[in-house]
Coordinates of C-alpha atoms in Angstrom, one line a residue:
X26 CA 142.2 63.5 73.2
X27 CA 141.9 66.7 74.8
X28 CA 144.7 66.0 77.1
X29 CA 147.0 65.7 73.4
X30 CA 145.9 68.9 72.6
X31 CA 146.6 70.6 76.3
X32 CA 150.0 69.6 75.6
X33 CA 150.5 70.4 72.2
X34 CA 149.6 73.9 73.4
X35 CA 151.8 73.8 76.2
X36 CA 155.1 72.8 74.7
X37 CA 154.2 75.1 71.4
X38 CA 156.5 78.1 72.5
X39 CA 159.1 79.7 70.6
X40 CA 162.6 77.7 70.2
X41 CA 164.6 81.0 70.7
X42 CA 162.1 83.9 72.2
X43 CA 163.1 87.4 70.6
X44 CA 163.4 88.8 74.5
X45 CA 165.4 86.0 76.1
X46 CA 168.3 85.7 72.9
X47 CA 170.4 88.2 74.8
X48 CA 170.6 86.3 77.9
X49 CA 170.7 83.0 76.2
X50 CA 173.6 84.1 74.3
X51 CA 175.2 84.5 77.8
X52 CA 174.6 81.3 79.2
X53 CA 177.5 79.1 80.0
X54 CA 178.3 76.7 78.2
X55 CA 176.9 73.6 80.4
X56 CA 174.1 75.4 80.5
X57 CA 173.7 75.6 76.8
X58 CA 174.5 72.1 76.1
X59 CA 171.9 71.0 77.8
X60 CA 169.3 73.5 76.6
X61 CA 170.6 72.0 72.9
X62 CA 170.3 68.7 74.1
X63 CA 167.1 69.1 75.5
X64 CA 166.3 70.4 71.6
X65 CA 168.1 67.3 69.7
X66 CA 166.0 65.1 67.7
X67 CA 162.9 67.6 68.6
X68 CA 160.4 68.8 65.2
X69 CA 160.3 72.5 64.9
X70 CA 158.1 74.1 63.0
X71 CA 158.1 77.7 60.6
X72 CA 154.8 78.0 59.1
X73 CA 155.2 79.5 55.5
X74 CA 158.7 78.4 55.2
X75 CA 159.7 75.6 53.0
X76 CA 159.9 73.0 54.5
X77 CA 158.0 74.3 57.2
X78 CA 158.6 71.4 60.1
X79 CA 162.5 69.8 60.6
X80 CA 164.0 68.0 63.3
X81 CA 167.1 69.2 65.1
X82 CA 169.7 67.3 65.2
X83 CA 172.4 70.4 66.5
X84 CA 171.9 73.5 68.0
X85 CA 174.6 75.7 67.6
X86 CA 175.4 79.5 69.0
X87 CA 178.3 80.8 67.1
X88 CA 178.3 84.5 67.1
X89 CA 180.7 85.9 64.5
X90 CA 180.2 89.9 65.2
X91 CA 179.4 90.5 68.5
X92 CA 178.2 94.0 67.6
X93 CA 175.3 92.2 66.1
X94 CA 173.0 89.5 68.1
X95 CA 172.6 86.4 65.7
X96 CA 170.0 83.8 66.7
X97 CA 171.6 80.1 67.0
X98 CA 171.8 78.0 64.2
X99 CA 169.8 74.8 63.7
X100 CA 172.1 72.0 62.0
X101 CA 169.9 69.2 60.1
X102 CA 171.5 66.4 58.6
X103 CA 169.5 65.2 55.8
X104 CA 170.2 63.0 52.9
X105 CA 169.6 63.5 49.3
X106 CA 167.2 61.3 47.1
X107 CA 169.3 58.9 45.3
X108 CA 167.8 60.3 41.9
X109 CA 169.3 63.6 42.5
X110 CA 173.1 62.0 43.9
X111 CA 176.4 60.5 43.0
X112 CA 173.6 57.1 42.5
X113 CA 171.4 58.6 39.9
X114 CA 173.6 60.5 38.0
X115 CA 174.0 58.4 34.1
X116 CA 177.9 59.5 34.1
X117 CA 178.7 57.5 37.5
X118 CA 176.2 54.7 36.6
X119 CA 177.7 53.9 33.0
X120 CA 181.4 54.6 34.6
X121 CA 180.5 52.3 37.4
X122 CA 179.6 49.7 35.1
X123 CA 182.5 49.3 33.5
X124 CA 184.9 49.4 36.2
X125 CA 182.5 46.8 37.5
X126 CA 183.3 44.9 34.4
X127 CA 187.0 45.3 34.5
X128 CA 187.7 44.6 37.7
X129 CA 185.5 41.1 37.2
X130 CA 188.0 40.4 33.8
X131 CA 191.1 41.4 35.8
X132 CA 190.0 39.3 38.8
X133 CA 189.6 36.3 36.5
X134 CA 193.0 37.0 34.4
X135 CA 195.7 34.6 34.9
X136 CA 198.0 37.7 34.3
X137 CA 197.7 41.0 34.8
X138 CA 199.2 43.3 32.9
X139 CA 200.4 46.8 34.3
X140 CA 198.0 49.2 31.9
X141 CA 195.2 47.5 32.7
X142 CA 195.8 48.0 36.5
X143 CA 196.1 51.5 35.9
X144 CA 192.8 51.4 33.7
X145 CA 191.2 50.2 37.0
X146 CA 193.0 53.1 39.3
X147 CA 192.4 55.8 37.0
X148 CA 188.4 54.9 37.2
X149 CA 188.2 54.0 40.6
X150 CA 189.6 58.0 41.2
X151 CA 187.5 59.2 38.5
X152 CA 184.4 57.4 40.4
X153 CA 185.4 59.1 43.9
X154 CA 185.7 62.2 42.5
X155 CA 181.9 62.5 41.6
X156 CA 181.6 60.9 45.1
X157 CA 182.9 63.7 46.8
X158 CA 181.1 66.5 44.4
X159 CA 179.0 68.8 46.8
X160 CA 176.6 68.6 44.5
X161 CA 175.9 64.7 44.4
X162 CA 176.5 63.9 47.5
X163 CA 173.6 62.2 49.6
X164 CA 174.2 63.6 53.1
X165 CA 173.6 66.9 52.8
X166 CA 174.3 69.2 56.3
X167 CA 171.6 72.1 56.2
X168 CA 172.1 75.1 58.8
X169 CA 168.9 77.1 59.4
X170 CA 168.4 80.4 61.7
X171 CA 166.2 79.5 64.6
X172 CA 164.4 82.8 64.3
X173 CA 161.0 82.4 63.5
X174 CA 161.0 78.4 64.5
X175 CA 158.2 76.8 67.1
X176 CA 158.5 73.9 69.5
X177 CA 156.1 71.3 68.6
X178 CA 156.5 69.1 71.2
X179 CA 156.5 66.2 69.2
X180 CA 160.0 63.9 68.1
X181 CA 161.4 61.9 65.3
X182 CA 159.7 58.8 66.4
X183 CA 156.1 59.9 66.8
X184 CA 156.5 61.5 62.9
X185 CA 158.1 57.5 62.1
X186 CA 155.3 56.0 63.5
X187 CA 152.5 58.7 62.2
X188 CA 154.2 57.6 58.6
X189 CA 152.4 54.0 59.3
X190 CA 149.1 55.4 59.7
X191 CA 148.0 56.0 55.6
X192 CA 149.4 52.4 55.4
X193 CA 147.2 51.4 58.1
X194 CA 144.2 53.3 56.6
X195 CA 144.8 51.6 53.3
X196 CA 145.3 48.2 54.7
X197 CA 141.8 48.2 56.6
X198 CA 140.0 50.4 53.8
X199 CA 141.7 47.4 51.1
X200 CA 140.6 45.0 53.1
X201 CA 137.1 46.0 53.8
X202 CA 136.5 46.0 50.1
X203 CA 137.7 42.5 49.6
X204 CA 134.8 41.3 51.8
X205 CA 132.5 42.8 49.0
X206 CA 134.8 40.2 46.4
X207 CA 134.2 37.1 48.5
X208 CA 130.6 37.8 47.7
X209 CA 131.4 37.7 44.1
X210 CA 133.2 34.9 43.9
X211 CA 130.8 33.0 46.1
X212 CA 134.0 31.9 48.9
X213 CA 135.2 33.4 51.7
X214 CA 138.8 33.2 52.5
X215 CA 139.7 32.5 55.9
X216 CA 143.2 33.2 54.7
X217 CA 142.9 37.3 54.0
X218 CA 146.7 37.4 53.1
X219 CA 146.4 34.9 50.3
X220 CA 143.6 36.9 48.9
X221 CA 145.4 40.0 48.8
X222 CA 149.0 38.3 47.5
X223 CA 146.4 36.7 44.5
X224 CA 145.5 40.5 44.1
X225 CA 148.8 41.9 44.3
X226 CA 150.6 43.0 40.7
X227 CA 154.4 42.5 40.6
X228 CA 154.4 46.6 39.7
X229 CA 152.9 47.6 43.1
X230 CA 154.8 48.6 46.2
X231 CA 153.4 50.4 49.2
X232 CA 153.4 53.9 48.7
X233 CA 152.1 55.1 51.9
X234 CA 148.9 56.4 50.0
X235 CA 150.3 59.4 48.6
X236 CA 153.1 60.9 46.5
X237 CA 155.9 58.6 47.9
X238 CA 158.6 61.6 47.2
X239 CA 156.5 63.4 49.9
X240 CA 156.7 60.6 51.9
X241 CA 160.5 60.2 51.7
X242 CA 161.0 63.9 52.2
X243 CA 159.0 63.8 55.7
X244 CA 160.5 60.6 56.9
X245 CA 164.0 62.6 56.0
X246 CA 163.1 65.9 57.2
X247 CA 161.4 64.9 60.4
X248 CA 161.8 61.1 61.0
X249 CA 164.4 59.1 62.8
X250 CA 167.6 60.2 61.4
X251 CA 169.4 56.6 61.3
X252 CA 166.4 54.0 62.0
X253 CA 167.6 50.6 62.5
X254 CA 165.2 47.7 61.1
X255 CA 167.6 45.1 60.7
X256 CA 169.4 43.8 58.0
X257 CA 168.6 45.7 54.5
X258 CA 169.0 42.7 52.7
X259 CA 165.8 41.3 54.1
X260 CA 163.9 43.9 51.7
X261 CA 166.1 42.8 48.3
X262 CA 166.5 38.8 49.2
X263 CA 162.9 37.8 47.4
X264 CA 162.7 40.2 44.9
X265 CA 163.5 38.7 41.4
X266 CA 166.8 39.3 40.3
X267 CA 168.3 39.1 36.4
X268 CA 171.9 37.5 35.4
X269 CA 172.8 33.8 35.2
X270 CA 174.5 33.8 38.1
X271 CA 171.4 34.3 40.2
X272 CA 169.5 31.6 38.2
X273 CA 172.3 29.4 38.9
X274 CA 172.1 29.7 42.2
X275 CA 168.6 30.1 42.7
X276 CA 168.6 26.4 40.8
X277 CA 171.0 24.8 42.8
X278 CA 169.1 25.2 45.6
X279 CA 167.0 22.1 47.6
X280 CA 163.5 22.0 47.6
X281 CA 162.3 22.0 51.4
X282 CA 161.1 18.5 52.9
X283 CA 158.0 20.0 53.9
X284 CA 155.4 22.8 52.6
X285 CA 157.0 26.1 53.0
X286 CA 155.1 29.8 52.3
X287 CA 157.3 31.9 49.9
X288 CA 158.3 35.7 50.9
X289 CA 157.7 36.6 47.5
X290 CA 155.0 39.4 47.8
X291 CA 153.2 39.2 43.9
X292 CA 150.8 36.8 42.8
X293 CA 153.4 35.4 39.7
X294 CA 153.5 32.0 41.8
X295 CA 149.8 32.1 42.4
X296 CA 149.4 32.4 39.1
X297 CA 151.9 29.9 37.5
X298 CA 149.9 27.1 40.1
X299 CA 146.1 28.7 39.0
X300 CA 147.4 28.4 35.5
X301 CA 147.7 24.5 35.8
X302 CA 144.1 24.4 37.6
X303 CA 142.4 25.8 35.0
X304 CA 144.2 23.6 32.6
X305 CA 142.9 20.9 34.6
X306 CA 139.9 21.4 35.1
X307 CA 139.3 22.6 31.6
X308 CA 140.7 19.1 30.3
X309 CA 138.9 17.2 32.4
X310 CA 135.2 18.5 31.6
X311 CA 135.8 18.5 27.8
X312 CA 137.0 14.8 27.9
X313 CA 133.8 13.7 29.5
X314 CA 131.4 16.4 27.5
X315 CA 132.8 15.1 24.6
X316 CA 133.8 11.9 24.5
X317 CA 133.8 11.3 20.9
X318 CA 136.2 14.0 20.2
X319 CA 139.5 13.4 19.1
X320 CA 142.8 15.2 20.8
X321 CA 143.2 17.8 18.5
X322 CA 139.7 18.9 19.0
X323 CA 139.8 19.0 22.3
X324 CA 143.2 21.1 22.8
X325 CA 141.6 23.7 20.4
X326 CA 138.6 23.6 22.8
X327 CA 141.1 24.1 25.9
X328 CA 142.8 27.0 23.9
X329 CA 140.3 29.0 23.3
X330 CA 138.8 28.7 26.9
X331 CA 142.5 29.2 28.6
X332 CA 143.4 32.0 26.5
X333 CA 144.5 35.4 28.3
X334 CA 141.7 37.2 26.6
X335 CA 138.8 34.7 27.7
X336 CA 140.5 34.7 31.3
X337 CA 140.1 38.8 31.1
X338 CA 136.2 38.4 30.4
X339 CA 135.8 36.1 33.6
X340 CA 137.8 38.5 35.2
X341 CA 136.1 41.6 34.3
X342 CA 132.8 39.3 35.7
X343 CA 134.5 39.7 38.9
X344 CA 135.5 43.5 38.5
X345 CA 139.3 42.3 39.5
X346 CA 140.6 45.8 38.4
X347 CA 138.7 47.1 41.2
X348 CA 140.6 44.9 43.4
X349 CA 144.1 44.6 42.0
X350 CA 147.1 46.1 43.5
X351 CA 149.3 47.4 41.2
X352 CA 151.8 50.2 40.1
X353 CA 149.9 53.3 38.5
X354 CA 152.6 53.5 35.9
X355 CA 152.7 53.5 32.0
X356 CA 153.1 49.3 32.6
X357 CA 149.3 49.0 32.2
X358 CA 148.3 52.1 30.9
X359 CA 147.6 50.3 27.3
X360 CA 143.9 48.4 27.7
X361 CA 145.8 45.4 26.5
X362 CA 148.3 44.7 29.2
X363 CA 145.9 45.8 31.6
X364 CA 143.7 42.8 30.1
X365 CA 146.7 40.3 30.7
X366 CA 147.4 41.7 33.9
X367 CA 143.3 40.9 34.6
X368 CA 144.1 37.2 33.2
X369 CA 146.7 36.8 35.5
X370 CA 145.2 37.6 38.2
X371 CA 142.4 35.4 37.4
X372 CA 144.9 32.3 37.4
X373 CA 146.4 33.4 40.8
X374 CA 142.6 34.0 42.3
X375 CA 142.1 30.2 41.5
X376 CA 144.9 29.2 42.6
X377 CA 144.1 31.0 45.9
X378 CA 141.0 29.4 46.1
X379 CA 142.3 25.5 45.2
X380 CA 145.3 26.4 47.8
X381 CA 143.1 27.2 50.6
X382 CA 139.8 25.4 50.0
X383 CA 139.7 22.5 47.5
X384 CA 139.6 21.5 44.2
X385 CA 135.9 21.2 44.3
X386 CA 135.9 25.1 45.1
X387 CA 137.8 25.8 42.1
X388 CA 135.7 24.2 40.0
X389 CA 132.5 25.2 41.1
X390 CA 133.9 29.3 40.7
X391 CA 135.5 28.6 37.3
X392 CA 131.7 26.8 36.5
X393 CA 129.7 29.8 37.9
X394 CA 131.6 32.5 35.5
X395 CA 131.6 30.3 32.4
X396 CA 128.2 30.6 32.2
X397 CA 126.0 33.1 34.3
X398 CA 125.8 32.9 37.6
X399 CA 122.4 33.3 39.3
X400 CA 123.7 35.8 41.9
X401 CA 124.6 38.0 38.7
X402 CA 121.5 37.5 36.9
X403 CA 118.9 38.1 40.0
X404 CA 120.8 41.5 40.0
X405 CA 119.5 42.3 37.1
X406 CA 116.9 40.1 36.5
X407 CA 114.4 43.0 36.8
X408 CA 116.0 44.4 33.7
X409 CA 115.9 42.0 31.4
X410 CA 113.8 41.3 28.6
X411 CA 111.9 38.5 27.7
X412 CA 114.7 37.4 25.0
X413 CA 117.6 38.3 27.6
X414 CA 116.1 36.3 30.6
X415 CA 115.4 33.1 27.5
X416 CA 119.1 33.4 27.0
X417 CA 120.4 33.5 31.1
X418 CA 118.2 30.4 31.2
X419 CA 120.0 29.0 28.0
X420 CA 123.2 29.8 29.8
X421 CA 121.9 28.3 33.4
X422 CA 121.2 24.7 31.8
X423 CA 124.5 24.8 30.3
X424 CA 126.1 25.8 33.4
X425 CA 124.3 22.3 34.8
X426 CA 125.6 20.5 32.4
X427 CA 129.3 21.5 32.9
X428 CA 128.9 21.2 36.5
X429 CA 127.6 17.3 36.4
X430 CA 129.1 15.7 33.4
X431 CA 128.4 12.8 32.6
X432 CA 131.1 9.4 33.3
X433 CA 133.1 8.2 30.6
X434 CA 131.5 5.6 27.8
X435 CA 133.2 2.7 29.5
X436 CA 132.1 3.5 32.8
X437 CA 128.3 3.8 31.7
X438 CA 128.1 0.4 30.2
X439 CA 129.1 -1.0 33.4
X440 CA 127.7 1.3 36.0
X441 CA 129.3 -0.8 39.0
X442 CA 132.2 -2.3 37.6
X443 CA 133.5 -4.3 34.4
X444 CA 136.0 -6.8 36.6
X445 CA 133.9 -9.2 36.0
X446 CA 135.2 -9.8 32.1
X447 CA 138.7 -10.4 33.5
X448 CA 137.7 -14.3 33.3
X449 CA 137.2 -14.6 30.1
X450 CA 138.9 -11.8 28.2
X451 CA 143.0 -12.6 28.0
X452 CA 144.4 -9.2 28.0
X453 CA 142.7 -7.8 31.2
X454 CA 144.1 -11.0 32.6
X455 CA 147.7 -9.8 32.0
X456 CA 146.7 -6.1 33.7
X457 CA 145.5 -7.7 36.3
X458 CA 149.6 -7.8 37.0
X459 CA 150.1 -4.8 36.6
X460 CA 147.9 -3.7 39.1
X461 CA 149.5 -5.5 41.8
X462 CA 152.8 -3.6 40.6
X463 CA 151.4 -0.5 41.1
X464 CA 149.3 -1.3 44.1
X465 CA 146.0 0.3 42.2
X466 CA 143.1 -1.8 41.2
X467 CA 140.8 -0.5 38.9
X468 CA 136.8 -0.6 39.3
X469 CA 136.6 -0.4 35.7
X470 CA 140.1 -2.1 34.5
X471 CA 138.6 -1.6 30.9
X472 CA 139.9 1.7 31.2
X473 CA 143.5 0.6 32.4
X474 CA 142.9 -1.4 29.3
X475 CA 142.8 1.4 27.0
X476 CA 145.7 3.3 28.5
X477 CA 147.9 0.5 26.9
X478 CA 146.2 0.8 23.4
X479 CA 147.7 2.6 20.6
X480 CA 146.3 4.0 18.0
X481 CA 147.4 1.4 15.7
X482 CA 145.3 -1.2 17.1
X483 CA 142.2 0.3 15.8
X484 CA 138.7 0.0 17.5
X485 CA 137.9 -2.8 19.6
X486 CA 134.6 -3.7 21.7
X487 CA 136.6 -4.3 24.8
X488 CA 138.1 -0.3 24.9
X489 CA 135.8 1.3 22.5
X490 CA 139.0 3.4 21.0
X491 CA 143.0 4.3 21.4
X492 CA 144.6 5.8 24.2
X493 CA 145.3 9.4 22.3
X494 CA 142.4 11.1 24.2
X495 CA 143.9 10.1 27.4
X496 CA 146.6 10.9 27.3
X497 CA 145.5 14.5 26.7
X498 CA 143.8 14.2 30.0
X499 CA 147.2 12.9 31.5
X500 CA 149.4 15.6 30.9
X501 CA 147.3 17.9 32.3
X502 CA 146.8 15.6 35.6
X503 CA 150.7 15.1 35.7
X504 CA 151.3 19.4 35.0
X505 CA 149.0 20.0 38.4
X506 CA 150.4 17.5 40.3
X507 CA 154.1 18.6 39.4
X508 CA 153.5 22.3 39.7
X509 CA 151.3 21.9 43.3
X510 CA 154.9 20.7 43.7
X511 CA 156.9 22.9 43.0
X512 CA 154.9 25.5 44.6
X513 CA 154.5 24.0 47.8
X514 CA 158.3 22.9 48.6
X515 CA 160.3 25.7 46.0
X516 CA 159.5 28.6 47.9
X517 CA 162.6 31.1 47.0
X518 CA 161.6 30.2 43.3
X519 CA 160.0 32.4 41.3
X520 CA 157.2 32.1 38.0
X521 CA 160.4 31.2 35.6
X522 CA 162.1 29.8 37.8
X523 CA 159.3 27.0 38.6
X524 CA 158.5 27.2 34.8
X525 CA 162.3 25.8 33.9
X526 CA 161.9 23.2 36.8
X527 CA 158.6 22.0 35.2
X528 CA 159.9 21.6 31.9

């Protein structure tokens, strides 16, 4: 470290020294090029002056009395935030629209007449015309005196890389706090990139951990002037677009052959595949807790535990807005859409954790915050009354009971199997056939039995009821399976996009 600082003190000199500007003045001009070369793409600095540090990308000696010495001129070429060019401006943007629009009708008209092409002229000139306004043009060529500037020692790309460093810092700091969330949710994600994208708001782009106008301003003033990353449309390609067009295309396209992770940096997919879990798993414990319920009563049941504002309260169990990344914007300013963001990111959480660990793990997390979960309640414990700690204990044999419940009414009455009654009952004779069609053979075919009767049949000893309640429990089998899916081999498609391909 201290060699750094030996050399920041060495190299921090003045860029044009008060005594040697006379004889600088009369260098030749080899001499001076290469002084100014020496100079390009270097960070001066002018403490007080605003802004204080540029880079210097021309150095230029032009002395127009020569009564009068005039220190050289730094040139910077800068560019002006889009918000205050030609590109923000609501004139251009609502005249580019419609010459947008025009040229589209003209390029599709089988004729063209000779007013409209001169509609099209007269605002493509009107649109270069604010182009070329010195005031809303984005390169912007500033020329500075050098008196009073420093040498810092340091260039454009040290000041590019420095940039990195808060996002660094708030990628470590981020991620040392999400080791304090596996401990709440009882799983730890070997994956630490699927934990984040599950935590990560549509709103919320990396700001470098401060104002990001301060941010552009230093990249502009004292970064690379032109960096080079690559094709632009890299940054654009996965971010959701509007228009029918793109959903056109976006449609058209092929699912992969084999499981491919999406570039789409927001948990809306985690969430639209988290939203079928719970869906599942919520459908399949009320069909066995309640087996004598009817299909409307249980998808009132499912609805009221699915709902967005029951998904907030497990997710306030959690503390997931301590964890979520999002936008500090008037989106979620209202307590109610930062509720629903909460509820989404719920869904996407267990989708995270059936994606990487298993259904089981799913189920046991979406168990645990139902009803209390022990590591909650021994935080606490000491704090409880006698009434509170009667309830937790109310709520911990409930918890058991969701966990482990118990197999379906046709299942307990023959604990092994029921094939037995295929000899002497006709019907389970005939599905006997259909298993061999379908290659499946049923320990309990009683049950295969009741998928095929209707409601109309009326009750029967041999299925104990219709196949209403079932079929309930089907659709939300068939909704995972489909949207597991389409997750897994639709990766360009986003949460309405894999919503229309469900439905």
């Amino acid at each position: 470290m201290h060699q750094i600082l030996l050399y920041l003190l060495r190299c921090s000199k003045a860029l044009v020294p008060e005594e040697e500007i006379a004889n600088m003045l009369q260098w030749e001009e080899l001499e001076w090029q290469k002084y100014a070369e020496e100079c390009k793409g270097m960070i001066v600095t002018n403490p007080g002056t605003k802004p204080s540090s540029v880079r210097i990308d021309q150095l230029d000696r032009e002395q127009f009395n020569p009564d009068v010495i005039t220190f050289p001129i730094i040139v910077h070429f800068g560019i002006r935030p889009a918000q205050l060019s030609y590109a923000g401006d609501p004139q251009y943007q609502k005249l580019w629209k419609s010459y947008v629009k025009l040229r589209h009708l003209l390029a599709n008209s089988p004729k063209v007449k000779q007013t409209d092409k001169q509609k099209l002229a007269q605002r493509e000139e009107a649109l270069q015309k604010i182009r070329q306004k010195n005031t809303m043009r984005r390169e912007v060529t500033v020329e500075l005196s050098s008196q009073g500037f420093w040498k810092t020692g340091i260039r454009s790309d040290v000041c590019q890389h420095a940039m990195m460093l808060p996002v660094l810092t708030h990628h470590i700091r981020y991620h040392q706090c999400l080791m304090h969330l596996d401990k709440l949710i009882g799983y730890t994600f070997q994956d630490r990139c699927l934990l984040q994208l599950a935590m990560t708001h549509p709103s919320h782009h990396l700001n470098f951990g401060m104002n990001p106008d301060h941010a552009r301003n230093s990249l502009s003033n004292c970064g690379i002037r032109q960096p080079k990353y690559g094709d632009r449309k890299v940054h654009h390609m996965h971010m959701r677009k509007k228009g029918i067009n793109t959903l056109i295309n976006i449609m058209s396209r092929l699912g992969q052959d084999d499981p491919t992770p999406s570039r789409i940096n927001h948990n809306e997919r985690l969430e639209f595949l988290g939203d079928a879990v719970v869906e599942f798993l919520t459908s399949v414990h009320l069909y066995y807790l309640f087996p004598s319920l009817e299909e409307g009563g249980l998808a009132t049941y499912r609805t009221a535990i699915v709902q967005n504002q029951h998904l907030a309260m497990l997710a306030k169990k959690l503390e997931l807005d301590r964890f979520m990344l999002y936008a500090h914007g008037p989106d979620l300013c209202r307590e109610s859409d930062l509720r629903h963001a909460m509820a989404n990111c719920f869904e996407a959480l267990i989708g995270a954790v059936y994606l990487e660990g298993s259904l089981e793990e799913a189920k046991q997390l979406f168990g645990r915050l139902l009803f209390n979960d022990p590591v909650f309640i021994s935080i606490h414990l000491i704090f409880l009354s006698y009434t509170s700690l009667q309830k937790i204990l109310y709520q911990l044999d409930l918890r058991e009971v969701w966990l482990n419940y118990p197999l379906h009414p046709l299942q307990l009455q023959e604990p092994n199997t029921d094939r037995q009654l295929i000899e002497t009952s006709p019907v389970l004779q005939k599905l006997t056939e259909f298993e061999d069609a379908i290659g499946v053979i049923f320990t309990h075919v009683r049950l295969l039995a009741r998928a095929f009767t209707l409601r109309t049949v009326g009750f029967n000893h041999l299925t104990l009821g219709h196949n209403q309640r079932m079929e309930f429990l089907g659709d939300s089998i068939m909704q995972l399976v489909a949207t597991e899916y389409l997750f897994i081999h639709f990766p360009d498609h986003h949460e309405g996009h894999l919503t229309v391909s469900l439905y």
